[in-house]
Short mmCIF file of C-alpha atoms in Angstrom, two decimals:
data_model
loop_
_atom_site.label_atom_id
_atom_site.label_comp_id
_atom_site.label_asym_id
_atom_site.label_seq_id
_atom_site.Cartn_x
_atom_site.Cartn_y
_atom_site.Cartn_z
CA MET Q 21 -62.69 -20.76 10.24
CA ARG Q 22 -62.41 -17.42 12.04
CA GLU Q 23 -64.68 -14.64 10.86
CA ILE Q 24 -63.56 -11.01 10.66
CA GLN Q 25 -66.19 -8.29 10.39
CA GLY Q 26 -66.00 -6.03 7.37
CA LYS Q 27 -66.70 -2.92 9.42
CA ASP Q 28 -63.60 -3.66 11.52
CA VAL Q 29 -61.53 -3.69 8.34
CA ILE Q 30 -62.93 -0.30 7.29
CA GLU Q 31 -62.24 1.26 10.71
CA ALA Q 32 -58.73 -0.21 10.90
CA VAL Q 33 -57.75 1.08 7.46
CA ALA Q 34 -59.31 4.52 8.00
CA GLY Q 35 -57.49 4.87 11.31
CA MET Q 36 -54.16 3.91 9.75
CA CYS Q 37 -54.58 6.50 6.98
CA VAL Q 38 -55.19 9.28 9.53
CA ARG Q 39 -52.53 8.28 12.06
CA GLY Q 40 -50.03 7.39 9.37
CA ASN Q 41 -50.24 10.83 7.81
CA THR Q 42 -50.13 12.85 11.02
CA GLU Q 43 -47.74 10.96 13.31
CA LEU Q 44 -44.09 10.54 12.36
CA PRO Q 45 -43.11 6.98 13.35
CA ALA Q 46 -40.82 6.85 16.42
CA ASP Q 47 -38.01 5.09 14.53
CA VAL Q 48 -37.95 7.83 11.86
CA ARG Q 49 -37.97 10.57 14.49
CA SER Q 50 -35.08 9.08 16.43
CA LYS Q 51 -33.06 8.61 13.23
CA LEU Q 52 -33.65 12.27 12.28
CA GLU Q 53 -32.56 13.35 15.77
CA ARG Q 54 -29.37 11.30 15.54
CA ALA Q 55 -28.71 12.64 12.03
CA MET Q 56 -29.08 16.21 13.29
CA ALA Q 57 -26.58 15.57 16.08
CA GLY Q 58 -24.07 14.23 13.53
CA GLU Q 59 -24.28 17.09 11.01
CA ASP Q 60 -21.78 19.98 10.96
CA SER Q 61 -23.31 22.04 8.16
CA PRO Q 62 -25.71 24.73 9.43
CA SER Q 63 -28.15 24.21 6.54
CA ALA Q 64 -28.31 20.45 7.18
CA VAL Q 65 -28.94 21.03 10.88
CA GLU Q 66 -31.60 23.63 10.10
CA VAL Q 67 -33.47 21.39 7.64
CA LEU Q 68 -33.50 18.50 10.13
CA ARG Q 69 -34.62 20.86 12.90
CA GLN Q 70 -37.52 22.02 10.70
CA LEU Q 71 -38.53 18.42 10.01
CA LEU Q 72 -38.66 17.64 13.73
CA GLU Q 73 -40.61 20.83 14.45
CA ASN Q 74 -42.95 19.90 11.61
CA ALA Q 75 -43.54 16.47 13.19
CA ASP Q 76 -44.38 18.09 16.56
CA LEU Q 77 -46.75 20.51 14.89
CA ALA Q 78 -48.48 17.75 12.89
CA HIS Q 79 -48.94 15.79 16.12
CA ASP Q 80 -50.43 18.81 17.92
CA THR Q 81 -52.65 20.13 15.12
CA LYS Q 82 -53.49 16.83 13.36
CA LEU Q 83 -52.41 18.45 10.09
CA PRO Q 84 -50.73 15.98 7.73
CA LEU Q 85 -46.91 15.88 8.02
CA CYS Q 86 -46.75 16.53 4.27
CA GLN Q 87 -49.40 17.96 1.98
CA ASP Q 88 -48.80 14.98 -0.30
CA CYS Q 89 -50.70 12.33 1.62
CA GLY Q 90 -49.63 9.88 -1.03
CA LEU Q 91 -51.31 7.16 -2.94
CA ALA Q 92 -52.50 4.64 -0.35
CA VAL Q 93 -50.44 1.48 -0.73
CA LEU Q 94 -51.51 -1.55 1.30
CA PHE Q 95 -49.78 -4.85 1.86
CA VAL Q 96 -52.33 -7.36 3.09
CA GLU Q 97 -51.58 -10.79 4.54
CA VAL Q 98 -54.67 -12.96 4.64
CA GLY Q 99 -54.47 -15.99 6.93
CA ASP Q 100 -55.88 -19.07 5.21
CA ASP Q 101 -57.91 -19.88 8.35
CA CYS Q 102 -59.89 -16.64 8.40
CA ARG Q 103 -62.48 -15.04 6.18
CA VAL Q 104 -63.87 -11.57 6.01
CA VAL Q 105 -67.65 -11.23 6.18
CA GLY Q 106 -69.84 -8.29 5.23
CA GLY Q 107 -68.18 -7.39 1.98
CA ASN Q 108 -65.41 -8.01 -0.49
CA LEU Q 109 -62.02 -7.41 1.15
CA ARG Q 110 -60.72 -5.15 -1.64
CA ASP Q 111 -63.88 -3.01 -1.48
CA LEU Q 112 -63.71 -2.82 2.31
CA ILE Q 113 -60.11 -1.62 2.20
CA ASN Q 114 -61.00 1.03 -0.39
CA ASP Q 115 -63.96 2.08 1.80
CA GLY Q 116 -61.50 2.50 4.68
CA VAL Q 117 -59.14 4.60 2.57
CA ARG Q 118 -62.04 6.77 1.38
CA LYS Q 119 -63.20 7.29 4.99
CA GLY Q 120 -59.72 8.00 6.35
CA TYR Q 121 -58.77 10.47 3.62
CA ALA Q 122 -62.09 12.34 4.02
CA GLU Q 123 -62.21 12.45 7.82
CA GLY Q 124 -58.51 13.23 8.24
CA TYR Q 125 -58.56 16.16 5.77
CA LEU Q 126 -55.93 14.30 3.77
CA ARG Q 127 -55.10 15.27 0.20
CA LYS Q 128 -56.66 13.01 -2.41
CA SER Q 129 -54.05 12.47 -5.09
CA ALA Q 130 -55.42 9.57 -7.17
CA CYS Q 131 -56.17 10.61 -10.74
CA ASP Q 132 -56.67 9.27 -14.26
CA PRO Q 133 -53.20 8.83 -15.79
CA LEU Q 134 -54.09 10.55 -19.06
CA THR Q 135 -56.98 12.96 -18.47
CA ARG Q 136 -55.48 13.73 -15.01
CA ALA Q 137 -59.04 13.96 -13.60
CA ASN Q 138 -58.90 13.41 -9.84
CA THR Q 139 -60.98 10.47 -8.62
CA GLY Q 140 -61.87 12.74 -5.71
CA ASP Q 141 -61.67 10.33 -2.79
CA GLY Q 142 -58.12 8.94 -2.68
CA THR Q 143 -59.12 5.60 -4.20
CA PRO Q 144 -58.41 3.20 -5.76
CA ALA Q 145 -55.69 2.18 -3.33
CA ILE Q 146 -52.81 0.02 -4.51
CA ILE Q 147 -53.38 -3.29 -2.72
CA HIS Q 148 -51.00 -6.26 -2.62
CA PHE Q 149 -52.55 -9.46 -1.26
CA ASP Q 150 -50.61 -12.37 0.10
CA LEU Q 151 -51.99 -15.66 1.44
CA VAL Q 152 -50.30 -16.84 4.65
CA PRO Q 153 -50.90 -19.60 7.24
CA GLY Q 154 -53.00 -18.76 10.32
CA ASP Q 155 -56.28 -17.06 11.19
CA LYS Q 156 -55.17 -13.43 11.25
CA LEU Q 157 -55.58 -10.57 8.79
CA LYS Q 158 -52.57 -8.26 8.75
CA ILE Q 159 -52.78 -4.94 6.91
CA ALA Q 160 -49.86 -2.56 6.43
CA TYR Q 161 -50.49 0.95 5.09
CA MET Q 162 -47.99 3.24 3.44
CA ALA Q 163 -48.61 6.81 2.23
CA LYS Q 164 -46.44 6.92 -0.88
CA GLY Q 165 -45.85 10.44 -2.09
CA GLY Q 166 -45.28 11.25 -5.76
CA GLY Q 167 -42.07 13.26 -5.46
CA ALA Q 168 -40.03 10.36 -4.14
CA GLU Q 169 -41.88 7.69 -6.10
CA ASN Q 170 -41.03 9.49 -9.37
CA MET Q 171 -37.33 9.04 -8.61
CA SER Q 172 -37.72 5.23 -8.39
CA ARG Q 173 -36.53 2.88 -11.13
CA VAL Q 174 -36.62 -0.76 -12.21
CA THR Q 175 -33.89 -2.25 -14.37
CA MET Q 176 -32.84 -5.66 -15.64
CA LEU Q 177 -29.12 -6.20 -15.10
CA ALA Q 178 -27.08 -9.01 -16.65
CA PRO Q 179 -26.24 -11.68 -14.05
CA ALA Q 180 -22.51 -11.00 -14.50
CA GLN Q 181 -22.97 -7.45 -13.24
CA GLY Q 182 -23.61 -8.87 -9.76
CA TRP Q 183 -23.33 -6.86 -6.55
CA GLU Q 184 -20.96 -4.30 -8.09
CA GLY Q 185 -23.48 -3.58 -10.85
CA ILE Q 186 -26.30 -3.33 -8.32
CA LYS Q 187 -24.38 -0.85 -6.15
CA LYS Q 188 -23.42 1.25 -9.17
CA PHE Q 189 -27.04 1.50 -10.34
CA VAL Q 190 -28.41 2.41 -6.90
CA VAL Q 191 -25.69 5.00 -6.22
CA GLU Q 192 -26.12 6.62 -9.63
CA ARG Q 193 -29.90 6.72 -9.22
CA VAL Q 194 -29.72 8.43 -5.83
CA ALA Q 195 -27.08 10.86 -7.18
CA GLU Q 196 -29.23 11.70 -10.18
CA ALA Q 197 -32.32 12.20 -7.99
CA GLY Q 198 -30.32 14.68 -5.88
CA PRO Q 199 -32.59 17.08 -3.98
CA ASN Q 200 -35.80 16.08 -5.78
CA PRO Q 201 -37.17 13.28 -3.55
CA CYS Q 202 -36.82 15.22 -0.24
CA PRO Q 203 -33.63 13.73 1.18
CA PRO Q 204 -32.64 12.29 3.56
CA THR Q 205 -34.35 9.39 1.84
CA ILE Q 206 -34.89 5.75 2.64
CA ILE Q 207 -33.92 3.43 -0.18
CA GLY Q 208 -35.81 0.19 -0.77
CA VAL Q 209 -33.83 -2.17 -2.99
CA GLY Q 210 -35.45 -5.24 -4.54
CA ILE Q 211 -33.05 -7.78 -5.99
CA GLY Q 212 -34.36 -10.84 -7.80
CA GLY Q 213 -37.77 -12.21 -8.70
CA THR Q 214 -39.07 -10.89 -11.99
CA PHE Q 215 -39.53 -7.41 -13.48
CA GLU Q 216 -42.69 -6.66 -11.48
CA HIS Q 217 -41.75 -8.63 -8.39
CA ALA Q 218 -38.49 -6.73 -7.87
CA ALA Q 219 -40.46 -3.49 -7.65
CA LYS Q 220 -42.91 -4.99 -5.19
CA ILE Q 221 -40.26 -6.35 -2.82
CA ALA Q 222 -38.31 -3.08 -3.00
CA LYS Q 223 -41.42 -1.29 -1.75
CA ARG Q 224 -42.30 -3.95 0.84
CA GLY Q 225 -38.82 -3.53 2.35
CA LEU Q 226 -39.74 0.06 3.22
CA LEU Q 227 -42.19 -1.28 5.80
CA ARG Q 228 -39.29 -2.47 7.97
CA LYS Q 229 -38.23 -0.41 10.98
CA LEU Q 230 -35.45 2.02 10.13
CA ASP Q 231 -33.14 0.79 12.85
CA ASP Q 232 -33.64 -2.96 12.47
CA VAL Q 233 -30.84 -5.19 11.23
CA HIS Q 234 -31.55 -7.63 8.40
CA PRO Q 235 -31.69 -11.21 9.82
CA ASP Q 236 -29.26 -12.45 7.15
CA PRO Q 237 -25.79 -11.08 8.09
CA LYS Q 238 -24.74 -11.04 4.41
CA VAL Q 239 -27.68 -8.81 3.45
CA ALA Q 240 -27.17 -6.69 6.59
CA ALA Q 241 -23.57 -6.07 5.46
CA MET Q 242 -24.76 -5.13 1.96
CA GLU Q 243 -27.24 -2.64 3.43
CA LYS Q 244 -24.51 -1.07 5.53
CA GLU Q 245 -22.10 -0.84 2.60
CA LEU Q 246 -24.69 0.77 0.35
CA GLU Q 247 -25.80 3.18 3.08
CA GLU Q 248 -22.19 4.35 3.52
CA ASP Q 249 -21.71 4.77 -0.24
CA LEU Q 250 -24.92 6.79 -0.52
CA ASN Q 251 -24.10 9.04 2.42
CA ALA Q 252 -20.65 9.64 0.90
CA LEU Q 253 -22.43 11.37 -2.01
CA GLY Q 254 -22.74 14.44 0.22
CA ILE Q 255 -26.20 15.40 -1.10
CA GLY Q 256 -27.46 15.92 2.45
CA PRO Q 257 -30.84 17.10 3.74
CA MET Q 258 -32.82 18.77 0.91
CA GLY Q 259 -29.75 18.57 -1.33
CA LEU Q 260 -27.98 21.39 0.50
CA GLY Q 261 -24.98 19.25 1.44
CA GLY Q 262 -24.23 17.16 4.51
CA LYS Q 263 -23.56 13.71 5.83
CA THR Q 264 -27.15 12.48 5.80
CA THR Q 265 -28.29 11.64 2.28
CA VAL Q 266 -30.14 8.50 3.35
CA LEU Q 267 -31.66 7.40 6.66
CA GLY Q 268 -31.46 3.75 5.72
CA VAL Q 269 -31.23 1.13 2.99
CA LYS Q 270 -33.56 -1.86 3.02
CA ILE Q 271 -32.62 -4.73 0.73
CA THR Q 272 -34.90 -7.64 -0.14
CA LEU Q 273 -33.33 -10.56 -1.99
CA GLU Q 274 -35.38 -13.28 -3.67
CA PRO Q 275 -34.53 -15.99 -6.22
CA CYS Q 276 -34.79 -15.10 -9.90
CA HIS Q 277 -34.53 -16.70 -13.36
CA LEU Q 278 -31.03 -17.95 -14.19
CA ALA Q 279 -30.87 -15.53 -17.13
CA SER Q 280 -31.91 -12.47 -15.11
CA LEU Q 281 -30.88 -10.04 -12.41
CA PRO Q 282 -33.92 -7.81 -11.83
CA LEU Q 283 -33.24 -4.74 -9.70
CA ALA Q 284 -35.64 -2.14 -8.34
CA VAL Q 285 -34.86 1.02 -6.40
CA ASN Q 286 -37.83 2.46 -4.55
CA VAL Q 287 -37.01 5.91 -3.24
CA GLN Q 288 -38.89 7.03 -0.13
CA CYS Q 289 -38.78 10.55 1.29
CA HIS Q 290 -37.79 11.31 4.89
CA SER Q 291 -41.47 11.36 5.77
CA GLN Q 292 -41.68 7.59 5.99
CA ARG Q 293 -45.34 7.23 6.90
CA HIS Q 294 -46.58 3.72 7.55
CA GLU Q 295 -48.73 1.76 9.97
CA GLU Q 296 -49.69 -1.86 10.55
CA VAL Q 297 -52.69 -3.54 12.15
CA GLU Q 298 -53.53 -7.15 12.84
CA LEU Q 299 -57.16 -8.25 13.04
CA MET T 28 -25.25 34.70 3.07
CA ALA T 29 -27.69 37.46 3.83
CA GLU T 30 -31.19 37.54 5.24
CA TYR T 31 -33.89 39.66 3.61
CA LYS T 32 -37.50 40.52 4.23
CA LEU T 33 -39.25 41.00 0.89
CA ASN T 34 -42.77 41.93 -0.14
CA THR T 35 -44.75 41.03 -3.23
CA PRO T 36 -44.99 42.18 -5.96
CA LEU T 37 -41.27 41.57 -6.42
CA ARG T 38 -39.22 44.11 -8.34
CA ASP T 39 -36.07 43.71 -10.43
CA GLU T 40 -33.98 45.38 -7.73
CA ASP T 41 -35.26 42.86 -5.15
CA ILE T 42 -34.15 40.00 -7.35
CA GLU T 43 -30.79 41.47 -8.36
CA ARG T 44 -29.44 41.63 -4.82
CA LEU T 45 -30.32 38.01 -4.01
CA GLU T 46 -27.64 35.36 -4.12
CA ALA T 47 -27.87 31.57 -3.81
CA GLY T 48 -27.85 30.73 -0.11
CA ASP T 49 -29.62 33.87 1.06
CA VAL T 50 -32.58 33.46 3.37
CA VAL T 51 -35.74 35.36 2.44
CA PHE T 52 -38.86 35.94 4.50
CA LEU T 53 -41.58 36.71 1.99
CA THR T 54 -44.73 38.66 2.81
CA GLY T 55 -47.68 39.47 0.57
CA ILE T 56 -49.69 37.62 -2.05
CA ILE T 57 -48.43 34.48 -3.78
CA TYR T 58 -50.24 32.08 -6.10
CA SER T 59 -50.36 28.31 -6.04
CA ALA T 60 -50.06 26.43 -9.31
CA ARG T 61 -48.70 23.02 -10.12
CA ASP T 62 -48.78 20.55 -13.01
CA ALA T 63 -52.36 20.68 -14.28
CA ALA T 64 -52.80 24.38 -13.47
CA HIS T 65 -49.67 25.30 -15.43
CA LYS T 66 -50.99 23.44 -18.44
CA LYS T 67 -54.21 25.44 -18.25
CA LEU T 68 -52.42 28.76 -17.71
CA VAL T 69 -50.38 28.19 -20.84
CA GLU T 70 -53.50 27.21 -22.77
CA LEU T 71 -55.03 30.54 -21.77
CA LEU T 72 -51.91 32.37 -22.97
CA ASP T 73 -51.98 30.46 -26.26
CA ALA T 74 -55.61 31.47 -26.73
CA GLY T 75 -54.72 35.11 -26.08
CA LYS T 76 -56.87 35.20 -22.93
CA ALA T 77 -56.20 36.84 -19.59
CA LEU T 78 -54.69 34.84 -16.75
CA PRO T 79 -56.56 34.59 -13.43
CA PHE T 80 -53.83 36.69 -11.78
CA LYS T 81 -51.27 39.29 -12.79
CA LEU T 82 -47.90 37.73 -13.66
CA GLU T 83 -45.97 41.00 -13.29
CA GLY T 84 -43.90 40.77 -10.11
CA SER T 85 -45.57 37.53 -9.09
CA ALA T 86 -44.34 34.56 -7.09
CA ILE T 87 -45.79 31.15 -7.91
CA TYR T 88 -45.71 28.46 -5.26
CA TYR T 89 -45.63 24.89 -6.58
CA VAL T 90 -47.99 23.44 -4.01
CA GLY T 91 -51.05 21.24 -3.81
CA PRO T 92 -52.20 21.73 -0.21
CA SER T 93 -54.19 19.25 1.80
CA PRO T 94 -57.77 20.36 2.59
CA ALA T 95 -58.16 23.02 5.27
CA PRO T 96 -59.54 21.56 8.49
CA PRO T 97 -62.07 23.72 10.38
CA GLY T 98 -60.50 26.83 11.88
CA ARG T 99 -57.42 26.97 9.62
CA PRO T 100 -56.99 28.89 6.34
CA ILE T 101 -55.24 25.98 4.66
CA GLY T 102 -54.09 22.43 5.30
CA SER T 103 -50.54 21.17 5.07
CA ALA T 104 -48.74 23.17 2.36
CA GLY T 105 -45.16 22.22 1.54
CA PRO T 106 -43.51 22.49 -1.89
CA THR T 107 -43.83 19.91 -4.65
CA THR T 108 -40.93 18.89 -6.94
CA SER T 109 -40.31 21.74 -9.39
CA TYR T 110 -38.86 20.05 -12.49
CA ARG T 111 -42.35 19.14 -13.68
CA MET T 112 -43.05 22.84 -14.19
CA ASP T 113 -39.79 23.44 -16.13
CA THR T 114 -41.61 23.27 -19.48
CA TYR T 115 -43.72 26.28 -18.55
CA ALA T 116 -41.50 28.40 -16.29
CA PRO T 117 -39.36 30.17 -18.95
CA ARG T 118 -42.46 31.53 -20.67
CA LEU T 119 -43.94 32.75 -17.40
CA HIS T 120 -40.64 34.45 -16.49
CA SER T 121 -40.64 36.16 -19.88
CA LEU T 122 -44.11 37.56 -19.08
CA GLY T 123 -43.17 38.98 -15.69
CA MET T 124 -43.18 36.17 -13.14
CA LYS T 125 -40.34 36.96 -10.74
CA ALA T 126 -40.12 33.95 -8.47
CA SER T 127 -41.07 30.32 -8.27
CA ILE T 128 -41.09 28.39 -5.02
CA GLY T 129 -40.57 24.64 -4.87
CA LYS T 130 -37.96 21.99 -4.22
CA GLY T 131 -35.50 20.11 -6.39
CA LYS T 132 -33.43 20.86 -9.47
CA ARG T 133 -34.38 23.17 -12.36
CA SER T 134 -33.49 22.78 -16.04
CA GLY T 135 -30.90 24.81 -17.92
CA GLU T 136 -33.73 26.58 -19.76
CA VAL T 137 -35.31 27.78 -16.52
CA LYS T 138 -31.94 28.97 -15.18
CA ALA T 139 -31.29 30.84 -18.45
CA ALA T 140 -34.72 32.47 -18.24
CA MET T 141 -34.00 33.61 -14.67
CA ARG T 142 -30.79 35.26 -15.88
CA GLU T 143 -32.48 36.89 -18.86
CA TYR T 144 -35.65 38.14 -17.14
CA LYS T 145 -34.29 38.62 -13.60
CA GLY T 146 -36.00 35.77 -11.82
CA VAL T 147 -35.27 33.75 -8.74
CA TYR T 148 -35.96 30.18 -7.62
CA PHE T 149 -36.71 29.77 -3.95
CA GLY T 150 -36.57 26.46 -2.09
CA ALA T 151 -38.86 25.63 0.81
CA THR T 152 -38.33 22.57 2.98
CA GLY T 153 -39.99 19.55 1.36
CA GLY T 154 -42.16 17.53 3.70
CA ALA T 155 -42.49 20.36 6.21
CA GLY T 156 -46.03 21.13 5.05
CA ALA T 157 -47.57 21.51 8.49
CA LEU T 158 -44.85 23.95 9.54
CA LEU T 159 -44.98 25.99 6.33
CA SER T 160 -48.77 26.30 6.52
CA ASN T 161 -48.25 28.50 9.60
CA SER T 162 -46.92 31.26 7.31
CA ILE T 163 -50.06 31.20 5.14
CA VAL T 164 -52.63 33.46 6.74
CA GLU T 165 -55.32 33.47 4.05
CA SER T 166 -56.12 31.28 1.07
CA ALA T 167 -58.84 31.31 -1.58
CA VAL T 168 -59.27 29.38 -4.83
CA ILE T 169 -59.32 31.86 -7.71
CA ALA T 170 -59.26 29.55 -10.75
CA PHE T 171 -59.61 25.97 -11.97
CA GLU T 172 -61.57 24.78 -8.94
CA GLU T 173 -62.23 21.53 -10.82
CA LEU T 174 -58.56 20.60 -10.35
CA GLY T 175 -59.11 20.07 -6.61
CA PRO T 176 -55.72 20.09 -4.89
CA GLU T 177 -54.18 21.51 -8.08
CA ALA T 178 -56.47 24.56 -8.31
CA VAL T 179 -54.95 28.06 -8.42
CA ARG T 180 -55.09 29.76 -5.02
CA GLU T 181 -54.36 33.28 -3.99
CA MET T 182 -52.54 33.03 -0.69
CA LYS T 183 -51.54 35.73 1.72
CA VAL T 184 -48.25 34.88 3.36
CA LYS T 185 -46.42 36.46 6.26
CA ASP T 186 -42.68 35.93 6.65
CA PHE T 187 -42.74 32.76 4.54
CA PRO T 188 -39.27 31.22 5.10
CA LEU T 189 -37.40 30.61 1.82
CA LEU T 190 -33.90 29.84 0.68
CA VAL T 191 -32.48 31.19 -2.60
CA ILE T 192 -31.55 28.10 -4.63
CA ASN T 193 -30.96 29.74 -8.04
CA ASP T 194 -30.30 33.47 -8.32
CA CYS T 195 -30.39 35.65 -11.44
CA HIS T 196 -26.56 35.74 -11.64
CA GLY T 197 -26.15 32.02 -12.36
CA GLY T 198 -25.56 31.00 -8.75
CA GLU T 199 -26.93 27.70 -7.46
CA LEU T 200 -27.08 26.31 -3.94
CA TYR T 201 -27.58 22.58 -4.56
CA VAL T 202 -24.45 20.51 -4.10
CA LYS T 203 -23.06 18.26 -6.85
CA PRO T 204 -23.09 14.62 -5.67
CA ARG T 205 -19.56 13.29 -5.04
CA LEU T 206 -19.80 10.29 -7.33
CA ASP T 207 -16.03 9.75 -7.28
CA THR T 208 -15.96 8.80 -3.59
CA ALA T 209 -18.50 6.03 -4.01
CA ASP T 210 -17.60 3.02 -6.14
#
């Protein structure tokens, strides 16, 4: 069994928190550039121009792209042929988040849900563990800001509502959210599983590259159809009108109970900050 | 759509000439306050106590900045979503607040208060926190330090770039989603 040192986990997570918050991923940048080229409205072009200038400035100054450095969400795949030594994996990941948020001058936004007292160090992170074959440890980090997350919803449709019902719910949700979640947004859609699983797969889908194509042609076609419907809403960058309401739609489909059709819509802002490492 | 350079404190005549879509470069002192700070401000008002800053002519920026790294007055400082402050904004407008700065839709009550008390709602670009921080030249916590990122700050801004989203004449810049074109 392969051994992975705990201190390597801490360093990897801390590094992802800092880089993730200060460097706009290349796929997001190129999508914003293409969106800007396709917009006619001056306000849409200006907003997109500001977002690109903001990304350059964050890169040069190491300031976070957005003051909301998010709640740290981590998807962890643990190979069943490896083990982490020198500490409990959950604690090590939280140590990494604590270190990254402190050293990167990132905003700590974790607080008690009722007293609203800030925990002060960005922890606890939201960590999803998955056991996979192999001897590698794969950790994906996402900075999930509150503004977009608040616009997300889970619902339980009746099976008969099918794809038409799914589309209607997603389109109405994005329309209702309007300018609030910092459009152009990226929409993670989880279809299937159970109540809680739909939400998890909707979020996990946001880790995909913006310009990839879903391996299942049927799902790829659904993503394209939904993306066109959402862009037809005309909300545009920051809700000021335009052709770019979403930068992408990422659908994850998984089997569900024969009585159910769980559906989750996870709204992500244009500042799609995420990183992955493999140890 | 016009472009204006305005200074704080804001006066009624400043607000009256603004229309949705105008660009404003704001210079002077503004105050940061978001969810938890608003709750505390209103508690002070309820208790008949003085606020940590003068509301008359003020502009409140809905922001929770990231910590200032060495050599900069403030960290990243873009707007947060404004609807969460809708409960408090009408009362603050009635007591002299002239402008709020944020992103996203406002309630009917806030829009009515802006008409009644001559207020304006400015939008700043969400997620452009690094860029917007360049317009903030000084920043100091003046109240509720225990709230961390949500503390009230007095910030000196120079040519802070804003867009009039809601004016005091009932005008609004946000588009209505075209739900009819999507099925």
